[in-house]
Short mmCIF file of C-alpha atoms (C1' of nucleotides) in Angstrom, two decimals:
data_model
loop_
_atom_site.label_atom_id
_atom_site.label_comp_id
_atom_site.label_asym_id
_atom_site.label_seq_id
_atom_site.Cartn_x
_atom_site.Cartn_y
_atom_site.Cartn_z
CA UNK A 947 28.19 -20.54 -40.32
CA UNK A 948 30.03 -17.22 -40.48
CA UNK A 949 33.46 -17.89 -42.05
CA UNK A 950 35.05 -15.29 -39.80
CA UNK A 951 33.66 -17.11 -36.81
CA UNK A 952 34.97 -20.42 -38.11
CA UNK A 953 38.43 -18.90 -38.42
CA UNK A 954 38.27 -17.57 -34.88
CA UNK A 955 37.25 -20.94 -33.57
CA UNK A 956 40.08 -22.66 -35.40
CA UNK A 957 42.59 -20.25 -33.93
CA UNK A 958 41.11 -20.56 -30.49
CA UNK A 959 41.35 -24.33 -30.84
CA UNK A 960 45.10 -24.17 -31.38
CA UNK A 961 45.55 -21.89 -28.40
CA UNK A 962 43.35 -24.09 -26.26
CA UNK A 963 45.59 -27.02 -27.08
CA UNK A 964 48.55 -25.08 -25.72
CA UNK A 965 46.72 -23.66 -22.74
CA UNK A 966 47.57 -26.32 -20.20
CA UNK A 967 50.70 -26.55 -18.04
CA UNK A 968 51.37 -30.18 -18.87
CA UNK A 969 50.93 -29.62 -22.57
CA UNK A 970 53.26 -26.63 -22.48
CA UNK A 971 55.79 -28.81 -20.73
CA UNK A 972 55.42 -31.43 -23.42
CA UNK A 973 55.88 -28.90 -26.20
CA UNK A 974 59.06 -27.62 -24.60
CA UNK A 975 60.36 -31.10 -24.02
CA UNK A 976 59.73 -32.02 -27.63
CA UNK A 977 61.35 -28.85 -28.88
CA UNK A 978 64.79 -30.27 -28.13
CA UNK A 979 64.37 -33.90 -29.08
CA UNK A 980 61.65 -36.32 -30.00
CA UNK A 981 60.56 -38.48 -27.09
CA UNK A 982 58.42 -41.54 -26.66
CA UNK A 983 55.34 -41.59 -24.48
CA UNK A 984 56.87 -43.49 -21.59
CA UNK A 985 59.79 -41.05 -21.39
CA UNK A 986 57.42 -38.13 -21.38
CA UNK A 987 55.28 -39.87 -18.79
CA UNK A 988 58.25 -40.15 -16.46
CA UNK A 989 59.09 -36.49 -16.97
CA UNK A 990 55.57 -35.32 -16.37
CA UNK A 991 54.85 -37.60 -13.46
CA UNK A 992 51.22 -38.36 -14.25
CA UNK A 993 49.37 -41.43 -15.42
CA UNK A 994 50.36 -42.74 -18.85
CA UNK A 995 46.83 -42.40 -20.09
CA UNK A 996 46.75 -38.78 -19.02
CA UNK A 997 49.95 -37.99 -20.89
CA UNK A 998 48.76 -39.91 -23.91
CA UNK A 999 45.61 -37.85 -24.02
CA UNK A 1000 47.53 -34.62 -23.74
CA UNK A 1001 49.74 -35.70 -26.62
CA UNK A 1002 46.67 -36.55 -28.61
CA UNK A 1003 45.28 -33.09 -28.07
CA UNK A 1004 48.54 -31.48 -29.24
CA UNK A 1005 48.63 -33.76 -32.22
CA UNK A 1006 45.07 -33.03 -33.25
CA UNK A 1007 45.89 -29.35 -33.02
CA UNK A 1008 48.73 -29.89 -35.50
CA UNK A 1009 51.41 -28.88 -33.03
CA UNK A 1010 53.22 -32.18 -32.80
CA UNK A 1011 53.43 -35.31 -34.90
CA UNK A 1012 53.98 -38.93 -34.02
CA UNK A 1013 55.94 -41.75 -35.53
CA UNK A 1014 55.76 -45.34 -34.50
CA UNK A 1015 59.03 -47.16 -33.88
CA UNK A 1016 58.49 -50.68 -32.75
CA UNK A 1017 56.46 -50.75 -29.61
CA UNK A 1018 56.99 -47.10 -28.99
CA UNK A 1019 55.50 -43.94 -30.38
CA UNK A 1020 57.83 -41.00 -30.74
CA UNK A 1021 56.46 -37.51 -30.76
CA UNK A 1022 58.21 -34.48 -32.16
CA UNK A 1023 57.44 -30.79 -32.37
CA UNK A 1024 55.94 -29.84 -35.68
CA UNK A 1025 55.69 -26.08 -35.34
CA UNK A 1026 58.97 -24.44 -34.34
CA UNK A 1027 57.37 -21.03 -33.98
CA UNK A 1028 55.30 -22.37 -31.10
CA UNK A 1029 58.36 -21.45 -29.10
CA UNK A 1030 58.67 -17.81 -30.19
CA UNK A 1031 55.13 -17.82 -29.32
CA UNK A 1032 56.05 -18.55 -25.76
CA UNK A 1033 58.46 -15.64 -25.77
CA UNK A 1034 55.49 -13.40 -26.28
CA UNK A 1035 53.72 -15.13 -23.44
CA UNK A 1036 56.71 -14.22 -21.31
CA UNK A 1037 56.25 -10.61 -22.33
CA UNK A 1038 52.69 -10.83 -21.10
CA UNK A 1039 53.84 -12.24 -17.80
CA UNK A 1040 56.21 -9.33 -17.42
CA UNK A 1041 53.26 -7.01 -17.96
CA UNK A 1042 51.35 -8.85 -15.29
CA UNK A 1043 54.23 -8.26 -12.91
CA UNK A 1044 54.32 -4.60 -13.89
CA UNK A 1045 50.61 -4.40 -13.17
CA UNK A 1046 51.03 -5.90 -9.74
CA UNK A 1047 53.78 -3.39 -8.99
CA UNK A 1048 51.46 -0.57 -10.01
CA UNK A 1049 48.73 -1.80 -7.71
CA UNK A 1050 51.06 -1.99 -4.74
CA UNK A 1051 52.51 1.40 -5.58
CA UNK B 678 55.25 -25.63 -5.10
CA UNK B 679 57.74 -26.45 -7.85
CA UNK B 680 58.84 -23.13 -9.40
CA UNK B 681 58.97 -24.70 -12.84
CA UNK B 682 55.41 -25.77 -12.43
CA UNK B 683 54.38 -22.30 -11.32
CA UNK B 684 55.96 -20.87 -14.45
CA UNK B 685 54.13 -23.36 -16.64
CA UNK B 686 50.85 -22.50 -15.01
CA UNK B 687 51.43 -18.81 -15.47
CA UNK B 688 52.12 -19.32 -19.17
CA UNK B 689 49.15 -21.59 -19.56
CA UNK B 690 47.01 -18.96 -17.90
CA UNK B 691 47.92 -16.39 -20.54
CA UNK B 692 47.20 -18.82 -23.33
CA UNK B 693 43.92 -19.82 -21.76
CA UNK B 694 42.88 -16.20 -21.74
CA UNK B 695 43.43 -16.08 -25.49
CA UNK B 696 41.91 -19.46 -26.20
CA UNK B 697 38.37 -18.38 -26.89
CA UNK B 698 36.92 -17.17 -30.18
CA UNK B 699 35.25 -14.13 -28.70
CA UNK B 700 38.36 -13.12 -26.83
CA UNK B 701 40.46 -13.51 -29.95
CA UNK B 702 38.01 -11.31 -31.75
CA UNK B 703 38.31 -8.72 -29.01
CA UNK B 704 42.10 -8.78 -29.14
CA UNK B 705 42.06 -8.23 -32.88
CA UNK B 706 39.51 -5.47 -32.62
CA UNK B 707 41.59 -3.72 -29.98
CA UNK B 708 44.77 -4.09 -32.00
CA UNK B 709 43.66 -1.32 -34.33
CA UNK B 710 41.99 1.09 -31.97
CA UNK B 711 40.79 1.25 -28.40
CA UNK B 712 37.08 0.63 -28.06
CA UNK B 713 34.56 0.97 -25.31
CA UNK B 714 32.54 -1.94 -24.00
CA UNK B 715 29.30 -1.02 -25.71
CA UNK B 716 31.03 -0.77 -29.10
CA UNK B 717 32.65 -4.14 -28.58
CA UNK B 718 29.35 -5.57 -27.46
CA UNK B 719 27.74 -4.49 -30.72
CA UNK B 720 30.57 -6.02 -32.71
CA UNK B 721 30.48 -9.29 -30.84
CA UNK B 722 26.74 -9.63 -30.71
CA UNK B 723 26.46 -11.12 -27.24
CA UNK B 724 25.15 -9.91 -23.94
CA UNK B 725 27.00 -6.93 -22.45
CA UNK B 726 27.77 -8.86 -19.32
CA UNK B 727 29.30 -11.63 -21.37
CA UNK B 728 31.57 -9.24 -23.23
CA UNK B 729 32.49 -7.48 -20.03
CA UNK B 730 33.55 -10.75 -18.49
CA UNK B 731 35.65 -11.67 -21.51
CA UNK B 732 37.35 -8.29 -21.31
CA UNK B 733 37.96 -8.84 -17.66
CA UNK B 734 39.65 -12.16 -18.37
CA UNK B 735 41.92 -10.55 -20.97
CA UNK B 736 42.71 -7.73 -18.59
CA UNK B 737 43.58 -10.04 -15.73
CA UNK B 738 45.88 -11.92 -18.06
CA UNK B 739 47.70 -8.66 -18.77
CA UNK B 740 46.79 -8.65 -22.44
CA UNK B 741 44.67 -5.51 -22.48
CA UNK B 742 44.25 -2.51 -20.25
CA UNK B 743 41.31 -0.27 -19.51
CA UNK B 744 40.84 3.43 -19.04
CA UNK B 745 37.72 5.10 -17.85
CA UNK B 746 36.46 8.07 -19.83
CA UNK B 747 33.28 9.45 -18.41
CA UNK B 748 30.61 6.80 -18.37
CA UNK B 749 32.56 4.58 -20.67
CA UNK B 750 35.49 2.25 -20.23
CA UNK B 751 37.92 2.06 -23.12
CA UNK B 752 40.03 -1.02 -23.59
CA UNK B 753 43.25 -1.15 -25.55
CA UNK B 754 45.71 -3.86 -26.49
CA UNK B 755 48.67 -3.94 -24.16
CA UNK B 756 50.83 -6.59 -25.80
CA UNK B 757 51.49 -5.94 -29.49
CA UNK B 758 53.24 -9.26 -29.93
CA UNK B 759 49.98 -11.01 -29.17
CA UNK B 760 49.40 -10.50 -32.88
CA UNK B 761 52.62 -12.10 -34.16
CA UNK B 762 51.54 -14.77 -31.91
CA UNK B 763 48.48 -15.26 -34.02
CA UNK B 764 50.65 -15.51 -37.10
CA UNK B 765 52.17 -18.60 -35.61
CA UNK B 766 48.71 -19.92 -34.91
CA UNK B 767 48.03 -19.48 -38.58
CA UNK B 768 51.08 -21.58 -39.35
CA UNK B 769 49.63 -24.29 -37.17
CA UNK B 770 46.34 -24.12 -39.01
CA UNK B 771 48.20 -24.56 -42.28
CA UNK B 772 49.79 -27.66 -40.81
CA UNK B 773 46.37 -28.93 -39.86
CA UNK B 774 45.28 -28.48 -43.45
CA UNK B 775 48.38 -30.28 -44.67
CA UNK B 776 47.55 -33.09 -42.31
CA UNK B 777 44.04 -33.41 -43.65
CA UNK B 778 45.41 -33.51 -47.19
CA UNK B 779 47.74 -36.31 -46.19
CA UNK B 780 44.91 -38.33 -44.73
CA UNK B 781 42.83 -37.99 -47.84
CA UNK B 782 45.85 -38.74 -50.02
"C1'" DT C 61 50.53 -68.80 -29.16
"C1'" DA C 62 51.47 -66.65 -24.79
"C1'" DA C 63 53.68 -63.21 -22.18
"C1'" DA C 64 55.55 -58.64 -21.60
"C1'" DC C 65 55.72 -54.05 -22.79
"C1'" DA C 66 53.90 -49.55 -24.89
"C1'" DT C 67 50.16 -46.88 -25.95
"C1'" DT C 68 45.37 -45.69 -26.57
"C1'" DT C 69 40.49 -45.71 -25.44
"C1'" DG C 70 36.33 -45.89 -22.40
"C1'" DG C 71 34.16 -44.66 -18.27
"C1'" DT C 72 33.52 -42.03 -13.98
"C1'" DT C 73 33.86 -38.10 -11.22
"C1'" DA C 74 35.30 -33.51 -9.84
"C1'" DT C 75 36.39 -29.12 -11.30
"C1'" DT C 76 36.14 -25.25 -14.31
"C1'" DA C 77 34.23 -22.39 -18.12
"C1'" DT C 78 30.42 -20.14 -20.51
"C1'" DG C 79 26.33 -17.43 -21.35
"C1'" DC C 80 22.37 -15.26 -20.04
"C1'" DC C 81 19.36 -12.73 -16.78
"C1'" DA C 82 18.80 -9.77 -12.99
"C1'" DA C 83 20.67 -6.70 -9.88
"C1'" DA C 84 24.31 -3.61 -8.30
"C1'" DT C 85 27.55 0.11 -9.17
"C1'" DA C 86 29.39 4.20 -11.37
"C1'" DT C 87 28.84 8.54 -14.06
"C1'" DG C 88 26.72 12.49 -16.24
"C1'" DC C 89 22.90 15.48 -16.80
"C1'" DA C 90 18.17 17.64 -16.26
"C1'" DT D 723 17.96 14.65 -6.25
"C1'" DG D 724 16.22 11.63 -9.80
"C1'" DC D 725 16.89 9.53 -14.28
"C1'" DA D 726 19.26 7.60 -18.15
"C1'" DT D 727 23.37 5.44 -19.76
"C1'" DA D 728 27.52 2.35 -19.26
"C1'" DT D 729 29.67 -1.30 -17.07
"C1'" DT D 730 30.41 -4.82 -13.64
"C1'" DT D 731 28.98 -8.45 -10.48
"C1'" DG D 732 26.22 -12.40 -8.69
"C1'" DG D 733 23.69 -16.40 -9.56
"C1'" DC D 734 22.26 -20.28 -12.08
"C1'" DA D 735 21.98 -23.91 -15.70
"C1'" DT D 736 24.64 -26.23 -18.95
"C1'" DA D 737 28.69 -27.71 -21.25
"C1'" DA D 738 33.51 -28.69 -21.55
"C1'" DT D 739 38.02 -30.34 -19.20
"C1'" DA D 740 41.01 -33.16 -16.63
"C1'" DA D 741 42.68 -37.00 -14.00
"C1'" DC D 742 42.60 -41.53 -12.72
"C1'" DC D 743 41.56 -46.54 -13.18
"C1'" DA D 744 40.46 -50.37 -15.95
"C1'" DA D 745 40.27 -52.48 -20.20
"C1'" DA D 746 41.46 -52.77 -25.11
"C1'" DT D 747 44.80 -52.55 -28.86
"C1'" DG D 748 49.18 -53.13 -31.03
"C1'" DT D 749 54.02 -54.98 -31.12
"C1'" DT D 750 57.96 -57.76 -30.06
"C1'" DT D 751 60.01 -61.86 -28.40
"C1'" DA D 752 60.18 -66.42 -26.06
#
DNA sequence: TAAACATTTGGTTATTATGCCAAATATGCA
DNA sequence: TGCATATTTGGCATAATAACCAAATGTTTA
């Protein structure tokens, strides 16, 4: 397959991993401190299996990493720049707001 | 609805708009110069309607903007930081590679 | 070993995304 | 006006996601 296309798909894969409200929440939560799955589950307020799967997606994308401690699995953020990242997303949101203003007048 | 949740969904929406290989390609192509839809269609190699819809998604996300010039519509990148953004994605991909190395040993 | 706790995996279902074709909507020009 | 070009929109088939429940796996302790 086209190597350029492979690269695009790899990049898109990383972004896809981030492109979910719960997963963004998890990334932000893990930016401060590592947390175990049950803690994160309480914070998120969804089924444990759901949270576990979201964590798995982030992990496979290379964004977070896990470490087993006894019965628990602690996850931590692996890519600090994923946060700057979100600053840019904020800039986009401001543009969206600007756009809406323009439409209204 | 929870305002925090709304914020997360807005952010996720922007990332979702970027999380597609064709749309990433379009963003990169538009980073250099504005292009019209038919040019982009040639570059992408998909149906015009498909490309048009991808552009529409990027536009709704606030990432690009359009300007009509005669029969053509020119799109341009609206958020320069969307590119830095991709630098971070590259960092993630390097982590993925590191991970694979670790697995192999 | 059995029980209790923590996490992951499998399965099902509902929703959403994607890509193409065909048709509709501009726009410019003969 | 009628035609060609450029783009968008609607519709449809297919594929990918997401959430929950139930069951399986792994770990500690009685």
